[in-house]
Backbone as a ProteinNet text record, in pm:
[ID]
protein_1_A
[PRIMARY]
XXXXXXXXXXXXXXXXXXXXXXXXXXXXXXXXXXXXXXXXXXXXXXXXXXXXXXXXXXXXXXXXXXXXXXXXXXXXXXXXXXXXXXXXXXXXXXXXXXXXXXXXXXXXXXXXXXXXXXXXXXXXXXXXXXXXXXXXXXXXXXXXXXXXXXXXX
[TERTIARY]
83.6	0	87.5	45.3	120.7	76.6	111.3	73.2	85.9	-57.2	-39	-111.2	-99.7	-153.5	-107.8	-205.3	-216.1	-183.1	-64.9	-45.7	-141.4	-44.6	-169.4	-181.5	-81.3	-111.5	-210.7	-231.6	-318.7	-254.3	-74	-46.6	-39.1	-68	-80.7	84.2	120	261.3	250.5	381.5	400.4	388.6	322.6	338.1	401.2	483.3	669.7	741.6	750.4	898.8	826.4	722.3	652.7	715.5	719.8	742.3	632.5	607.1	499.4	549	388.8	361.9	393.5	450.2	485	429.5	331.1	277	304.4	344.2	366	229	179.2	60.2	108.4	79.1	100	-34.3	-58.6	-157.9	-205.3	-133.8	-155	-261.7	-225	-255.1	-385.5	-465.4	-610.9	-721.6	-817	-926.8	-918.4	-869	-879	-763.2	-645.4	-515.2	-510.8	-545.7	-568.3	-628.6	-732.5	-823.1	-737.5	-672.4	-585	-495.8	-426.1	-314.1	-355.3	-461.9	-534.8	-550.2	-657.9	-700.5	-588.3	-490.2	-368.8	-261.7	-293.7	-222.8	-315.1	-453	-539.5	-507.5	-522.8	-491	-314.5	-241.5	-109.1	-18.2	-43.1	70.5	122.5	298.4	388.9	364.9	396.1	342.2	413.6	462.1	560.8	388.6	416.7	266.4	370.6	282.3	378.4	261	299.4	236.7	332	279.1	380.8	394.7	368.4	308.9	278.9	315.6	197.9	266.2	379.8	407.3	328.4	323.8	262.5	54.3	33.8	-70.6	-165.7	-76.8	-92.1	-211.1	-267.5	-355	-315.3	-168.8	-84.9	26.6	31.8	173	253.4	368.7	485.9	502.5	489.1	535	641.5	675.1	780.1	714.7	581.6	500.4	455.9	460.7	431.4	517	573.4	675.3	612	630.1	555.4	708.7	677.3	776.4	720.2	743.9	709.6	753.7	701.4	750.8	653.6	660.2	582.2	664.7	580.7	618.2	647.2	580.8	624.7	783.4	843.6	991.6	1042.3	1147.9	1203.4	1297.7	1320.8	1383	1324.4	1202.3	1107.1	1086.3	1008.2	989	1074.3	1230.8	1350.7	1368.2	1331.4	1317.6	1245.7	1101.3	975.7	1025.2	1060.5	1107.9	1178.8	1337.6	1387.6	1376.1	1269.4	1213.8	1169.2	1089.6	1029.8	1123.9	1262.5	1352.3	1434	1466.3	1543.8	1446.7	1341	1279.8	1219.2	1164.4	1087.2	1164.3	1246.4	1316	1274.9	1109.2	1075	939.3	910.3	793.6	682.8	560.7	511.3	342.6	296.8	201.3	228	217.6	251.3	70.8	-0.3	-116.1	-92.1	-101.4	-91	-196.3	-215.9	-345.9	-303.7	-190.5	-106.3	-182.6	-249.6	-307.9	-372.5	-383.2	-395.6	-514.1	-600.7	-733	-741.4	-724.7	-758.6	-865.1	-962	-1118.8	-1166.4	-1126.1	-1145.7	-1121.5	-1216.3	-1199.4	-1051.4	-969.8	-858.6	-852.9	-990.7	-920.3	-911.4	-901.2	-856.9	-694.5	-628.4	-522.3	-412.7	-342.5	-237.3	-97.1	-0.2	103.3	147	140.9	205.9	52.8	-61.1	-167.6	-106.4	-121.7	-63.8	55.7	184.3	282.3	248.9	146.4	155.1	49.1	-69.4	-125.4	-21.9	17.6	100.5	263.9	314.5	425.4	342.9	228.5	197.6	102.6	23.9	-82.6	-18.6	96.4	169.6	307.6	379.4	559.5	532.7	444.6	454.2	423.9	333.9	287.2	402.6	485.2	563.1	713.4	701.3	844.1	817.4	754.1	711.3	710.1	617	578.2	711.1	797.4	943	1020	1038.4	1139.6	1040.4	946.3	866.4	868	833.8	798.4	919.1	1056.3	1196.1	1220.8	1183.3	1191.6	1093.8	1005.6	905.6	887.2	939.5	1054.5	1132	1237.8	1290.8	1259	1160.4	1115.8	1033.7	967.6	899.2	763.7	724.8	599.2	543.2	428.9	408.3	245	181.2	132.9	81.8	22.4	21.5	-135.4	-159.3	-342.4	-311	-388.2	-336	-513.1	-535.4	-621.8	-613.7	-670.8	-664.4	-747.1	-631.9	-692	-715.4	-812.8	-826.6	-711.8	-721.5	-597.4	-700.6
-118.2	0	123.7	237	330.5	469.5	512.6	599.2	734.1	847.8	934.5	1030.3	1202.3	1287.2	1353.2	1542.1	1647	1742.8	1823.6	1930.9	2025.9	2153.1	2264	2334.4	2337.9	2367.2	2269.4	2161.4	2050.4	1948.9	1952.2	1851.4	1709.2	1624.9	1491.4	1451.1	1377.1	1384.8	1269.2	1215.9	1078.9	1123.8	1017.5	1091.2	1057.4	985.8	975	1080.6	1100.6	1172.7	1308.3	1342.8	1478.4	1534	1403.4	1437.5	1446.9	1499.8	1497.8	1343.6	1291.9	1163.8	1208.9	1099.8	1110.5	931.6	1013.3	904.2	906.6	814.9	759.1	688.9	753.6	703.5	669.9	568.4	524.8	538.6	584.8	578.9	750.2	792.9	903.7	1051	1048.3	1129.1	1140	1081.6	1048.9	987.9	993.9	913.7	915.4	745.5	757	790.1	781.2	812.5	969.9	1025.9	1215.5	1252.3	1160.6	1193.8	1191.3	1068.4	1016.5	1098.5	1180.2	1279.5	1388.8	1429.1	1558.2	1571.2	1476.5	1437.4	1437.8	1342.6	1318.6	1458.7	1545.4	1694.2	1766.8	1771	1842	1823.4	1659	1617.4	1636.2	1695.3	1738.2	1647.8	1573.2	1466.5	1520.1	1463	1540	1390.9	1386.3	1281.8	1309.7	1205.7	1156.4	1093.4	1192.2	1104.2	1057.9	912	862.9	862.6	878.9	813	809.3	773.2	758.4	871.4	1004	1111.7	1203.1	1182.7	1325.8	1434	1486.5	1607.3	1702.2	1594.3	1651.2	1657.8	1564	1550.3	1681.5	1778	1929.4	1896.8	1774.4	1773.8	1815.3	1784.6	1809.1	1909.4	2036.8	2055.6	2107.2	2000.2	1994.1	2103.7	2102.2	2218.9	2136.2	2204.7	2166	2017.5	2034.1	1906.5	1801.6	1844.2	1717.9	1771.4	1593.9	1592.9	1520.2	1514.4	1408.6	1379.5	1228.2	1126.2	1083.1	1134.2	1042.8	894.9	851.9	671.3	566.9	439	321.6	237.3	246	150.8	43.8	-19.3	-164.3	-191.7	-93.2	-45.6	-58	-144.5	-170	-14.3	7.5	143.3	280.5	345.2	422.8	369.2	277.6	247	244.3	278.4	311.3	473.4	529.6	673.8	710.5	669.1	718.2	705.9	586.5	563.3	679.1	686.3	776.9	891.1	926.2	1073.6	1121	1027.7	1012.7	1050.2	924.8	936.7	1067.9	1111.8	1226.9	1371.8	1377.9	1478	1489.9	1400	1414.7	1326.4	1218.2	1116.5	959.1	969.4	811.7	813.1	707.5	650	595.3	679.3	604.8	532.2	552.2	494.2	501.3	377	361.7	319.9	399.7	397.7	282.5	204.7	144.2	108.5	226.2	274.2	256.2	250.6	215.7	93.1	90.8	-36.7	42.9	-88.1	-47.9	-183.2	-129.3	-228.6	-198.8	-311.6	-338.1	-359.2	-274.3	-253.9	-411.7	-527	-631.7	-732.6	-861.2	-980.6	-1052.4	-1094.7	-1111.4	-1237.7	-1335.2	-1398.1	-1358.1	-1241.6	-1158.1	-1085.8	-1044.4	-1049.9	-1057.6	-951.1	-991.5	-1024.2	-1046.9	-1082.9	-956.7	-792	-697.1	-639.3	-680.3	-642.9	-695.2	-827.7	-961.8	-855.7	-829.4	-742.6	-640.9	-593.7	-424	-416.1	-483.9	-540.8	-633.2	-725	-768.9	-641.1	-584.1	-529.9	-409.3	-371	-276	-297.2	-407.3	-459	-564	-621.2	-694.8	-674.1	-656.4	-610.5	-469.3	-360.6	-234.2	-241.7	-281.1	-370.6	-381.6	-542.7	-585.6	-500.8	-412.2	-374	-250.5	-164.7	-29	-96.3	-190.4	-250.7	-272.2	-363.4	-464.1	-337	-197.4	-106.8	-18.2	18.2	92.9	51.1	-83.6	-184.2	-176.8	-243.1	-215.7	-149.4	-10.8	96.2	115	80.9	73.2	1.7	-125.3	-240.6	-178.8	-75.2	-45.8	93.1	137.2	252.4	175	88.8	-13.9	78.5	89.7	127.9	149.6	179.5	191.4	157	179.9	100.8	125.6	-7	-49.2	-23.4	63.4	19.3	-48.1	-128.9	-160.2	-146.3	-127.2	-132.7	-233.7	-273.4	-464.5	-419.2	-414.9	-407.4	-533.9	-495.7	-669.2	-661.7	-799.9	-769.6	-796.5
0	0	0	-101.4	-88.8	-1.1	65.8	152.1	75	69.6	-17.4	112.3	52.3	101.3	16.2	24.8	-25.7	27.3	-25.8	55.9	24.8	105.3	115.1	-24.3	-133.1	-295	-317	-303.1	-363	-425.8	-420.5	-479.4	-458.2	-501.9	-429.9	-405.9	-272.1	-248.1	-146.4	-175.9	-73.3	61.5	120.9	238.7	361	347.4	380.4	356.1	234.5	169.6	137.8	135.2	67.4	-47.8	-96.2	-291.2	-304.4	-465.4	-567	-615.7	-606.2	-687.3	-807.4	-925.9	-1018.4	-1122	-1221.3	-1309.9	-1429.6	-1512.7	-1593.9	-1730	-1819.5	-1881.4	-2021.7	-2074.7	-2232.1	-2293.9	-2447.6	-2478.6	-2495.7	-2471.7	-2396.4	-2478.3	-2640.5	-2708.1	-2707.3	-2691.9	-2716.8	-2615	-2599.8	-2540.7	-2387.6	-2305.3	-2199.7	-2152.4	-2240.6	-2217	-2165	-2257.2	-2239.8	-2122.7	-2130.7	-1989.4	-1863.3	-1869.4	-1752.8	-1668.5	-1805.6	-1790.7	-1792.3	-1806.9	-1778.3	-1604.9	-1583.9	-1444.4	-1306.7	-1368.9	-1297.4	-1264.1	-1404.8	-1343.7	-1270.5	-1293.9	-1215.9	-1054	-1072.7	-890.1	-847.6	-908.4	-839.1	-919.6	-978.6	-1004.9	-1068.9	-1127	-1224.6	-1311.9	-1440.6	-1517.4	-1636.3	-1688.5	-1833.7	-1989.9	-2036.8	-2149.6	-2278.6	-2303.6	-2383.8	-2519.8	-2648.7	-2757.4	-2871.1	-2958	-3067.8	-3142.4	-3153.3	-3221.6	-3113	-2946.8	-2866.5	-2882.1	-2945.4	-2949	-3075.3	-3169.3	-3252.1	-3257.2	-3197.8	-3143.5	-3083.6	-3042.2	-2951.4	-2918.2	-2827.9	-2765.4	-2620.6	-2574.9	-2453.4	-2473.4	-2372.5	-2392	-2301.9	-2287.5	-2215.8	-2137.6	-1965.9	-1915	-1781.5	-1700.1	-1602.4	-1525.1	-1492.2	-1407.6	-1498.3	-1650.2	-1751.2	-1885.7	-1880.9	-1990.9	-2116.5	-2269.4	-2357.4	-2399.6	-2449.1	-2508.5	-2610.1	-2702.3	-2861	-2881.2	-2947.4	-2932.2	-2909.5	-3023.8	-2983.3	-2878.4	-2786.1	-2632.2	-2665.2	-2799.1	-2816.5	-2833.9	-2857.2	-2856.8	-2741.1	-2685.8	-2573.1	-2541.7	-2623.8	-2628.8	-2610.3	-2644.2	-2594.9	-2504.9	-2422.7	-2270.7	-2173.2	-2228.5	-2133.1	-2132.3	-2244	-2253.6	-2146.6	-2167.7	-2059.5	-1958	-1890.8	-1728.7	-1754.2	-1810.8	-1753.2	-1719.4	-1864	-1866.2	-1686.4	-1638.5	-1523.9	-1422.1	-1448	-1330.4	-1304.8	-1466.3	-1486.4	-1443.9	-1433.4	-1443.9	-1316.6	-1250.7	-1109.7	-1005.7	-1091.5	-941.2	-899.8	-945.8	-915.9	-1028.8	-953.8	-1041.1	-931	-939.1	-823.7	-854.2	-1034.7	-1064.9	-1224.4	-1294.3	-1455.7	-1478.4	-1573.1	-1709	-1818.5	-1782.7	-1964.8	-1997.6	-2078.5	-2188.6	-2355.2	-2381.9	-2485	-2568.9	-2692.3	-2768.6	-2931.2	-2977.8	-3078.3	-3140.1	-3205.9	-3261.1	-3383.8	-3448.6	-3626.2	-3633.8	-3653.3	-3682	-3811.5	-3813	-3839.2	-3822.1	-3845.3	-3737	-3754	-3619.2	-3637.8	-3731	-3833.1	-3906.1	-4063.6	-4048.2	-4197.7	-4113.3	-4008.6	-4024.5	-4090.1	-4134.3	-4252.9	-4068.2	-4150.5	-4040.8	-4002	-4090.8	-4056.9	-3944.5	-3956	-3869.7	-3716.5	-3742	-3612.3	-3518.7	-3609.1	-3551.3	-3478.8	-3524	-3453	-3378.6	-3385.3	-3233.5	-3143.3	-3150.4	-3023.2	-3008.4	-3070.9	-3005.7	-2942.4	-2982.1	-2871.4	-2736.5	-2768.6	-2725.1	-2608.2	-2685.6	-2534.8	-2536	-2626.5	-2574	-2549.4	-2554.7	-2493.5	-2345.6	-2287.6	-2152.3	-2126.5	-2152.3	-2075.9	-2083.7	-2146.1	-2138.3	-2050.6	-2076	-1955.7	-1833.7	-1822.2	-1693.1	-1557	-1691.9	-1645.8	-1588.4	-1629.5	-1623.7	-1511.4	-1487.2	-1391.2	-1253.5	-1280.8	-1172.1	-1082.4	-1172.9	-1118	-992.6	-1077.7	-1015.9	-866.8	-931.8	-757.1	-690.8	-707	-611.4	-537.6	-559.4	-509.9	-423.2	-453.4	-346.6	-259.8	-294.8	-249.5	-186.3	-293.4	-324.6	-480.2	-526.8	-689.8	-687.9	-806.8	-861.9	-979.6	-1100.9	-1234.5	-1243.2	-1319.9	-1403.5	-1531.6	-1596.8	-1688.2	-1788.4	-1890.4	-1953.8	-2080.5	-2119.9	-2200.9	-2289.9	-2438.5	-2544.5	-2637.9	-2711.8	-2780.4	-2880.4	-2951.9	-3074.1	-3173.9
[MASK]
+++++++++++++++++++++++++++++++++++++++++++++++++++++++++++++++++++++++++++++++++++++++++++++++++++++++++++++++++++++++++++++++++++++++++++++++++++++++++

């Protein structure tokens, strides 16, 4: 269990260390992702938004309490960006979004193999690779936690 409180700005902050919580959302440009990272700065959090396109997206924009990371998560390499973005910019990680997915608006037995690819590297190697590198990290503060939202393929 992670122990939270609000200071007197309203920011939501550990409430051990009286940091600002700091979240982490994939998915981010659009829908429930946007929502997430909207909400999450409203309530105090400092927050990393990931999509493949959110800079250009200018649905979000980048100020000192929220950073955007361009990049498909299914990329073991963007999901080391994001963490760090996180680590480098606020220090920890204390709740990861994976809202990150992608749906081929037809039944998966018309599937071509380049469809197959880009639902599972985002749909499950974006998951497991954010997850593997976040988690790490909040093992070792020993605290965190994961929402995860489950997209179909």
């Amino acid at each position: 269990m992670t122990l939270g409180s609000v200071s007197s700005s309203g920011r939501v902050q550990d409430a051990l260390s009286g940091r600002p919580k700091v979240a982490i959302v994939t998915g981010a440009s659009s829908g429930i992702g946007l929502e997430a990272v909207r909400r999450l700065v409203a309530c105090g959090y400092r927050v990393v938004a990931n999509s493949r396109n959110i800079t250009s997206a200018n649905s979000l924009d980048g100020t000192g309490d929220l950073k955007l990371v361009d990049g498909d998560i299914g990329i073991r390499e963007t999901a080391q960006r994001v963490v760090d973005t996180a680590l480098q910019s606020f220090g920890r990680v204390d709740l990861l979004v994976n809202n990150a997915g992608v749906f081929i608006p037809k039944p998966f037995t018309e599937y071509t193999a380049e469809d197959f690819q880009r639902a599972v590297g985002t749909n499950l190697a974006g998951f497991f690779y954010v997850s593997q590198l976040a988690v790490a990290k909040m093992r070792l503060q020993k605290s965190g936690h994961v929402v995860t939202f489950r997209h179909p393929l």
